[in-house]
Amino acid sequence: MTRNAFVFCIGYNGGTAIVDRKLEAQFGRLGTRELFAEGLYKPAVASAIFAKNTDDLEWLRLEYGRLTDQDLRDVDSLKRTVGVGEVYETIQRTSFL
């Protein structure tokens, strides 16, 4: 699975990732913090997860908590809040909507 497929994934259908083509085309070149600045919180978290960047994940937790006035105790609570898990290595195809 490529970075952009994971970052802009809106769901899965078996072994296929469903990707938002418009968002990927418009924001696919942005980094984690730039995605967050654009208000794309789920893609920002997904970007940090894909890169395995713990510093960015912690930064996102703090910033998202301040922005939403939520007490996010750890990075896992941030992941659950925005609905992003792990990179699935078993995904074999990508479908664009």
mmCIF file of N, CA and C in Angstrom, residues 10-97:
data_model
loop_
_atom_site.group_PDB
_atom_site.id
_atom_site.type_symbol
_atom_site.label_atom_id
_atom_site.label_comp_id
_atom_site.label_asym_id
_atom_site.label_seq_id
_atom_site.Cartn_x
_atom_site.Cartn_y
_atom_site.Cartn_z
ATOM 1 N N ILE A 10 -10.648 5.874 2.422
ATOM 2 C CA ILE A 10 -11.921 6.130 3.101
ATOM 3 C C ILE A 10 -12.608 4.838 3.508
ATOM 4 N N GLY A 11 -12.001 3.710 3.185
ATOM 5 C CA GLY A 11 -12.567 2.424 3.585
ATOM 6 C C GLY A 11 -11.907 1.279 2.851
ATOM 7 N N TYR A 12 -12.379 0.084 3.170
ATOM 8 C CA TYR A 12 -11.819 -1.123 2.573
ATOM 9 C C TYR A 12 -12.945 -2.017 2.097
ATOM 10 N N ASN A 13 -12.684 -2.769 1.053
ATOM 11 C CA ASN A 13 -13.601 -3.776 0.554
ATOM 12 C C ASN A 13 -12.771 -5.033 0.305
ATOM 13 N N GLY A 14 -12.731 -5.898 1.306
ATOM 14 C CA GLY A 14 -11.869 -7.077 1.210
ATOM 15 C C GLY A 14 -10.419 -6.657 1.151
ATOM 16 N N GLY A 15 -9.720 -7.054 0.105
ATOM 17 C CA GLY A 15 -8.305 -6.714 -0.063
ATOM 18 C C GLY A 15 -8.078 -5.463 -0.878
ATOM 19 N N THR A 16 -9.122 -4.632 -1.018
ATOM 20 C CA THR A 16 -9.031 -3.408 -1.812
ATOM 21 C C THR A 16 -9.218 -2.176 -0.930
ATOM 22 N N ALA A 17 -8.321 -1.221 -1.061
ATOM 23 C CA ALA A 17 -8.453 0.057 -0.363
ATOM 24 C C ALA A 17 -9.230 1.014 -1.261
ATOM 25 N N ILE A 18 -10.223 1.687 -0.692
ATOM 26 C CA ILE A 18 -11.013 2.679 -1.421
ATOM 27 C C ILE A 18 -10.435 4.052 -1.080
ATOM 28 N N VAL A 19 -9.959 4.769 -2.102
ATOM 29 C CA VAL A 19 -9.222 6.019 -1.902
ATOM 30 C C VAL A 19 -9.992 7.189 -2.521
ATOM 31 N N ASP A 20 -10.025 8.314 -1.808
ATOM 32 C CA ASP A 20 -10.654 9.538 -2.291
ATOM 33 C C ASP A 20 -9.719 10.208 -3.301
ATOM 34 N N ARG A 21 -10.067 10.101 -4.561
ATOM 35 C CA ARG A 21 -9.210 10.600 -5.644
ATOM 36 C C ARG A 21 -9.030 12.123 -5.588
ATOM 37 N N LYS A 22 -10.108 12.855 -5.271
ATOM 38 C CA LYS A 22 -10.026 14.317 -5.242
ATOM 39 C C LYS A 22 -9.071 14.800 -4.153
ATOM 40 N N LEU A 23 -9.211 14.243 -2.951
ATOM 41 C CA LEU A 23 -8.322 14.660 -1.866
ATOM 42 C C LEU A 23 -6.877 14.314 -2.173
ATOM 43 N N GLU A 24 -6.664 13.127 -2.718
ATOM 44 C CA GLU A 24 -5.295 12.736 -3.041
ATOM 45 C C GLU A 24 -4.682 13.677 -4.085
ATOM 46 N N ALA A 25 -5.455 14.011 -5.097
ATOM 47 C CA ALA A 25 -4.951 14.904 -6.141
ATOM 48 C C ALA A 25 -4.639 16.293 -5.589
ATOM 49 N N GLN A 26 -5.483 16.777 -4.692
ATOM 50 C CA GLN A 26 -5.328 18.135 -4.188
ATOM 51 C C GLN A 26 -4.278 18.245 -3.085
ATOM 52 N N PHE A 27 -4.194 17.236 -2.210
ATOM 53 C CA PHE A 27 -3.345 17.348 -1.019
ATOM 54 C C PHE A 27 -2.269 16.270 -0.912
ATOM 55 N N GLY A 28 -2.112 15.441 -1.915
ATOM 56 C CA GLY A 28 -1.196 14.307 -1.856
ATOM 57 C C GLY A 28 0.267 14.657 -1.642
ATOM 58 N N ARG A 29 0.650 15.862 -1.958
ATOM 59 C CA ARG A 29 2.062 16.259 -1.818
ATOM 60 C C ARG A 29 2.387 16.844 -0.442
ATOM 61 N N LEU A 30 1.356 17.076 0.375
ATOM 62 C CA LEU A 30 1.580 17.705 1.673
ATOM 63 C C LEU A 30 2.097 16.717 2.705
ATOM 64 N N GLY A 31 2.883 17.238 3.628
ATOM 65 C CA GLY A 31 3.385 16.444 4.743
ATOM 66 C C GLY A 31 2.360 16.384 5.865
ATOM 67 N N THR A 32 2.726 15.697 6.920
ATOM 68 C CA THR A 32 1.826 15.471 8.047
ATOM 69 C C THR A 32 1.311 16.770 8.653
ATOM 70 N N ARG A 33 2.200 17.662 9.019
ATOM 71 C CA ARG A 33 1.783 18.906 9.683
ATOM 72 C C ARG A 33 1.051 19.843 8.728
ATOM 73 N N GLU A 34 1.395 19.781 7.461
ATOM 74 C CA GLU A 34 0.691 20.592 6.463
ATOM 75 C C GLU A 34 -0.745 20.089 6.279
ATOM 76 N N LEU A 35 -0.932 18.784 6.298
ATOM 77 C CA LEU A 35 -2.286 18.229 6.218
ATOM 78 C C LEU A 35 -3.115 18.686 7.410
ATOM 79 N N PHE A 36 -2.509 18.660 8.593
ATOM 80 C CA PHE A 36 -3.203 19.110 9.795
ATOM 81 C C PHE A 36 -3.593 20.582 9.671
ATOM 82 N N ALA A 37 -2.683 21.404 9.166
ATOM 83 C CA ALA A 37 -2.950 22.834 9.006
ATOM 84 C C ALA A 37 -4.107 23.078 8.036
ATOM 85 N N GLU A 38 -4.299 22.184 7.079
ATOM 86 C CA GLU A 38 -5.397 22.305 6.115
ATOM 87 C C GLU A 38 -6.721 21.794 6.685
ATOM 88 N N GLY A 39 -6.689 21.269 7.911
ATOM 89 C CA GLY A 39 -7.901 20.748 8.526
ATOM 90 C C GLY A 39 -8.176 19.297 8.195
ATOM 91 N N LEU A 40 -7.212 18.625 7.606
ATOM 92 C CA LEU A 40 -7.343 17.213 7.244
ATOM 93 C C LEU A 40 -6.734 16.372 8.361
ATOM 94 N N TYR A 41 -7.480 16.217 9.443
ATOM 95 C CA TYR A 41 -6.952 15.595 10.654
ATOM 96 C C TYR A 41 -6.728 14.094 10.500
ATOM 97 N N LYS A 42 -7.690 13.402 9.932
ATOM 98 C CA LYS A 42 -7.522 11.959 9.734
ATOM 99 C C LYS A 42 -6.352 11.666 8.784
ATOM 100 N N PRO A 43 -6.264 12.326 7.621
ATOM 101 C CA PRO A 43 -5.101 12.103 6.767
ATOM 102 C C PRO A 43 -3.773 12.467 7.435
ATOM 103 N N ALA A 44 -3.777 13.488 8.281
ATOM 104 C CA ALA A 44 -2.543 13.871 8.980
ATOM 105 C C ALA A 44 -2.095 12.751 9.911
ATOM 106 N N VAL A 45 -3.026 12.184 10.655
ATOM 107 C CA VAL A 45 -2.692 11.083 11.559
ATOM 108 C C VAL A 45 -2.240 9.872 10.750
ATOM 109 N N ALA A 46 -2.938 9.582 9.661
ATOM 110 C CA ALA A 46 -2.564 8.457 8.810
ATOM 111 C C ALA A 46 -1.159 8.655 8.227
ATOM 112 N N SER A 47 -0.826 9.867 7.868
ATOM 113 C CA SER A 47 0.501 10.166 7.333
ATOM 114 C C SER A 47 1.591 9.881 8.366
ATOM 115 N N ALA A 48 1.363 10.296 9.595
ATOM 116 C CA ALA A 48 2.340 10.053 10.665
ATOM 117 C C ALA A 48 2.455 8.565 10.975
ATOM 118 N N ILE A 49 1.331 7.849 10.939
ATOM 119 C CA ILE A 49 1.360 6.403 11.174
ATOM 120 C C ILE A 49 2.144 5.709 10.072
ATOM 121 N N PHE A 50 1.886 6.081 8.825
ATOM 122 C CA PHE A 50 2.580 5.457 7.695
ATOM 123 C C PHE A 50 4.083 5.681 7.783
ATOM 124 N N ALA A 51 4.470 6.898 8.189
ATOM 125 C CA ALA A 51 5.891 7.242 8.304
ATOM 126 C C ALA A 51 6.518 6.695 9.588
ATOM 127 N N LYS A 52 5.685 6.162 10.492
ATOM 128 C CA LYS A 52 6.145 5.673 11.800
ATOM 129 C C LYS A 52 6.870 6.777 12.565
ATOM 130 N N ASN A 53 6.302 7.983 12.484
ATOM 131 C CA ASN A 53 6.910 9.150 13.101
ATOM 132 C C ASN A 53 6.228 9.432 14.450
ATOM 133 N N THR A 54 6.837 8.974 15.521
ATOM 134 C CA THR A 54 6.245 9.133 16.851
ATOM 135 C C THR A 54 6.234 10.595 17.304
ATOM 136 N N ASP A 55 7.212 11.375 16.864
ATOM 137 C CA ASP A 55 7.230 12.804 17.221
ATOM 138 C C ASP A 55 6.020 13.521 16.626
ATOM 139 N N ASP A 56 5.717 13.262 15.356
ATOM 140 C CA ASP A 56 4.559 13.876 14.723
ATOM 141 C C ASP A 56 3.258 13.392 15.352
ATOM 142 N N LEU A 57 3.186 12.112 15.698
ATOM 143 C CA LEU A 57 1.977 11.598 16.349
ATOM 144 C C LEU A 57 1.736 12.292 17.681
ATOM 145 N N GLU A 58 2.785 12.490 18.451
ATOM 146 C CA GLU A 58 2.643 13.171 19.737
ATOM 147 C C GLU A 58 2.246 14.631 19.519
ATOM 148 N N TRP A 59 2.854 15.279 18.536
ATOM 149 C CA TRP A 59 2.499 16.660 18.215
ATOM 150 C C TRP A 59 1.033 16.754 17.803
ATOM 151 N N LEU A 60 0.589 15.819 16.957
ATOM 152 C CA LEU A 60 -0.806 15.792 16.527
ATOM 153 C C LEU A 60 -1.745 15.581 17.709
ATOM 154 N N ARG A 61 -1.378 14.708 18.633
ATOM 155 C CA ARG A 61 -2.202 14.469 19.813
ATOM 156 C C ARG A 61 -2.403 15.749 20.608
ATOM 157 N N LEU A 62 -1.323 16.456 20.832
ATOM 158 C CA LEU A 62 -1.401 17.702 21.598
ATOM 159 C C LEU A 62 -2.196 18.778 20.858
ATOM 160 N N GLU A 63 -1.901 18.964 19.584
ATOM 161 C CA GLU A 63 -2.579 20.003 18.808
ATOM 162 C C GLU A 63 -4.062 19.691 18.615
ATOM 163 N N TYR A 64 -4.377 18.452 18.316
ATOM 164 C CA TYR A 64 -5.788 18.071 18.137
ATOM 165 C C TYR A 64 -6.535 18.214 19.460
ATOM 166 N N GLY A 65 -5.889 17.844 20.551
ATOM 167 C CA GLY A 65 -6.500 18.011 21.870
ATOM 168 C C GLY A 65 -6.792 19.461 22.186
ATOM 169 N N ARG A 66 -5.856 20.361 21.864
ATOM 170 C CA ARG A 66 -6.073 21.800 22.079
ATOM 171 C C ARG A 66 -7.182 22.337 21.194
ATOM 172 N N LEU A 67 -7.172 21.904 19.959
ATOM 173 C CA LEU A 67 -8.142 22.386 18.984
ATOM 174 C C LEU A 67 -9.570 21.978 19.348
ATOM 175 N N THR A 68 -9.739 20.759 19.810
ATOM 176 C CA THR A 68 -11.074 20.232 20.102
ATOM 177 C C THR A 68 -11.415 20.274 21.579
ATOM 178 N N ASP A 69 -10.478 20.716 22.404
ATOM 179 C CA ASP A 69 -10.660 20.771 23.854
ATOM 180 C C ASP A 69 -10.956 19.380 24.437
ATOM 181 N N GLN A 70 -10.264 18.387 23.897
ATOM 182 C CA GLN A 70 -10.387 17.011 24.379
ATOM 183 C C GLN A 70 -9.132 16.628 25.136
ATOM 184 N N ASP A 71 -9.298 15.750 26.102
ATOM 185 C CA ASP A 71 -8.157 15.222 26.844
ATOM 186 C C ASP A 71 -7.774 13.882 26.229
ATOM 187 N N LEU A 72 -6.877 13.930 25.263
ATOM 188 C CA LEU A 72 -6.398 12.711 24.618
ATOM 189 C C LEU A 72 -5.174 12.227 25.389
ATOM 190 N N ARG A 73 -5.349 11.164 26.139
ATOM 191 C CA ARG A 73 -4.311 10.690 27.058
ATOM 192 C C ARG A 73 -3.089 10.117 26.369
ATOM 193 N N ASP A 74 -3.304 9.500 25.223
ATOM 194 C CA ASP A 74 -2.181 8.905 24.509
ATOM 195 C C ASP A 74 -2.474 8.893 23.012
ATOM 196 N N VAL A 75 -1.499 8.457 22.243
ATOM 197 C CA VAL A 75 -1.628 8.447 20.783
ATOM 198 C C VAL A 75 -2.726 7.480 20.350
ATOM 199 N N ASP A 76 -2.889 6.371 21.064
ATOM 200 C CA ASP A 76 -3.944 5.423 20.709
ATOM 201 C C ASP A 76 -5.330 6.059 20.798
ATOM 202 N N SER A 77 -5.538 6.923 21.773
ATOM 203 C CA SER A 77 -6.835 7.603 21.871
ATOM 204 C C SER A 77 -7.033 8.556 20.689
ATOM 205 N N LEU A 78 -5.978 9.175 20.208
ATOM 206 C CA LEU A 78 -6.069 10.014 19.009
ATOM 207 C C LEU A 78 -6.439 9.160 17.804
ATOM 208 N N LYS A 79 -5.788 8.023 17.649
ATOM 209 C CA LYS A 79 -6.082 7.126 16.524
ATOM 210 C C LYS A 79 -7.544 6.690 16.541
ATOM 211 N N ARG A 80 -8.049 6.345 17.720
ATOM 212 C CA ARG A 80 -9.453 5.928 17.837
ATOM 213 C C ARG A 80 -10.389 7.096 17.537
ATOM 214 N N THR A 81 -10.031 8.277 17.982
ATOM 215 C CA THR A 81 -10.880 9.452 17.779
ATOM 216 C C THR A 81 -11.065 9.778 16.305
ATOM 217 N N VAL A 82 -9.984 9.727 15.534
ATOM 218 C CA VAL A 82 -10.084 10.077 14.110
ATOM 219 C C VAL A 82 -10.350 8.856 13.231
ATOM 220 N N GLY A 83 -10.269 7.660 13.793
ATOM 221 C CA GLY A 83 -10.622 6.460 13.041
ATOM 222 C C GLY A 83 -9.549 5.911 12.137
ATOM 223 N N VAL A 84 -8.299 5.978 12.591
ATOM 224 C CA VAL A 84 -7.197 5.434 11.803
ATOM 225 C C VAL A 84 -6.494 4.374 12.640
ATOM 226 N N GLY A 85 -6.194 3.239 12.014
ATOM 227 C CA GLY A 85 -5.530 2.156 12.728
ATOM 228 C C GLY A 85 -4.112 1.966 12.253
ATOM 229 N N GLU A 86 -3.873 0.833 11.662
ATOM 230 C CA GLU A 86 -2.535 0.482 11.198
ATOM 231 C C GLU A 86 -2.534 0.353 9.681
ATOM 232 N N VAL A 87 -1.332 0.313 9.126
ATOM 233 C CA VAL A 87 -1.173 0.078 7.697
ATOM 234 C C VAL A 87 -1.377 -1.414 7.467
ATOM 235 N N TYR A 88 -2.326 -1.746 6.617
ATOM 236 C CA TYR A 88 -2.601 -3.154 6.326
ATOM 237 C C TYR A 88 -1.719 -3.624 5.176
ATOM 238 N N GLU A 89 -0.824 -4.535 5.484
ATOM 239 C CA GLU A 89 0.087 -5.059 4.472
ATOM 240 C C GLU A 89 -0.627 -6.006 3.505
ATOM 241 N N THR A 90 -1.821 -6.483 3.875
ATOM 242 C CA THR A 90 -2.529 -7.451 3.043
ATOM 243 C C THR A 90 -3.345 -6.800 1.925
ATOM 244 N N ILE A 91 -3.429 -5.489 1.912
ATOM 245 C CA ILE A 91 -4.176 -4.789 0.853
ATOM 246 C C ILE A 91 -3.416 -4.937 -0.461
ATOM 247 N N GLN A 92 -4.103 -5.477 -1.459
ATOM 248 C CA GLN A 92 -3.449 -5.773 -2.732
ATOM 249 C C GLN A 92 -3.855 -4.838 -3.849
ATOM 250 N N ARG A 93 -5.008 -4.204 -3.717
ATOM 251 C CA ARG A 93 -5.495 -3.337 -4.780
ATOM 252 C C ARG A 93 -5.928 -1.997 -4.216
ATOM 253 N N THR A 94 -6.019 -1.023 -5.107
ATOM 254 C CA THR A 94 -6.520 0.285 -4.751
ATOM 255 C C THR A 94 -7.594 0.678 -5.747
ATOM 256 N N SER A 95 -8.708 1.155 -5.220
ATOM 257 C CA SER A 95 -9.795 1.634 -6.068
ATOM 258 C C SER A 95 -10.028 3.103 -5.731
ATOM 259 N N PHE A 96 -10.184 3.929 -6.749
ATOM 260 C CA PHE A 96 -10.336 5.366 -6.543
ATOM 261 C C PHE A 96 -11.788 5.788 -6.789
ATOM 262 N N LEU A 97 -12.293 6.603 -5.892
ATOM 263 C CA LEU A 97 -13.632 7.169 -6.048
ATOM 264 C C LEU A 97 -13.540 8.644 -6.332
#
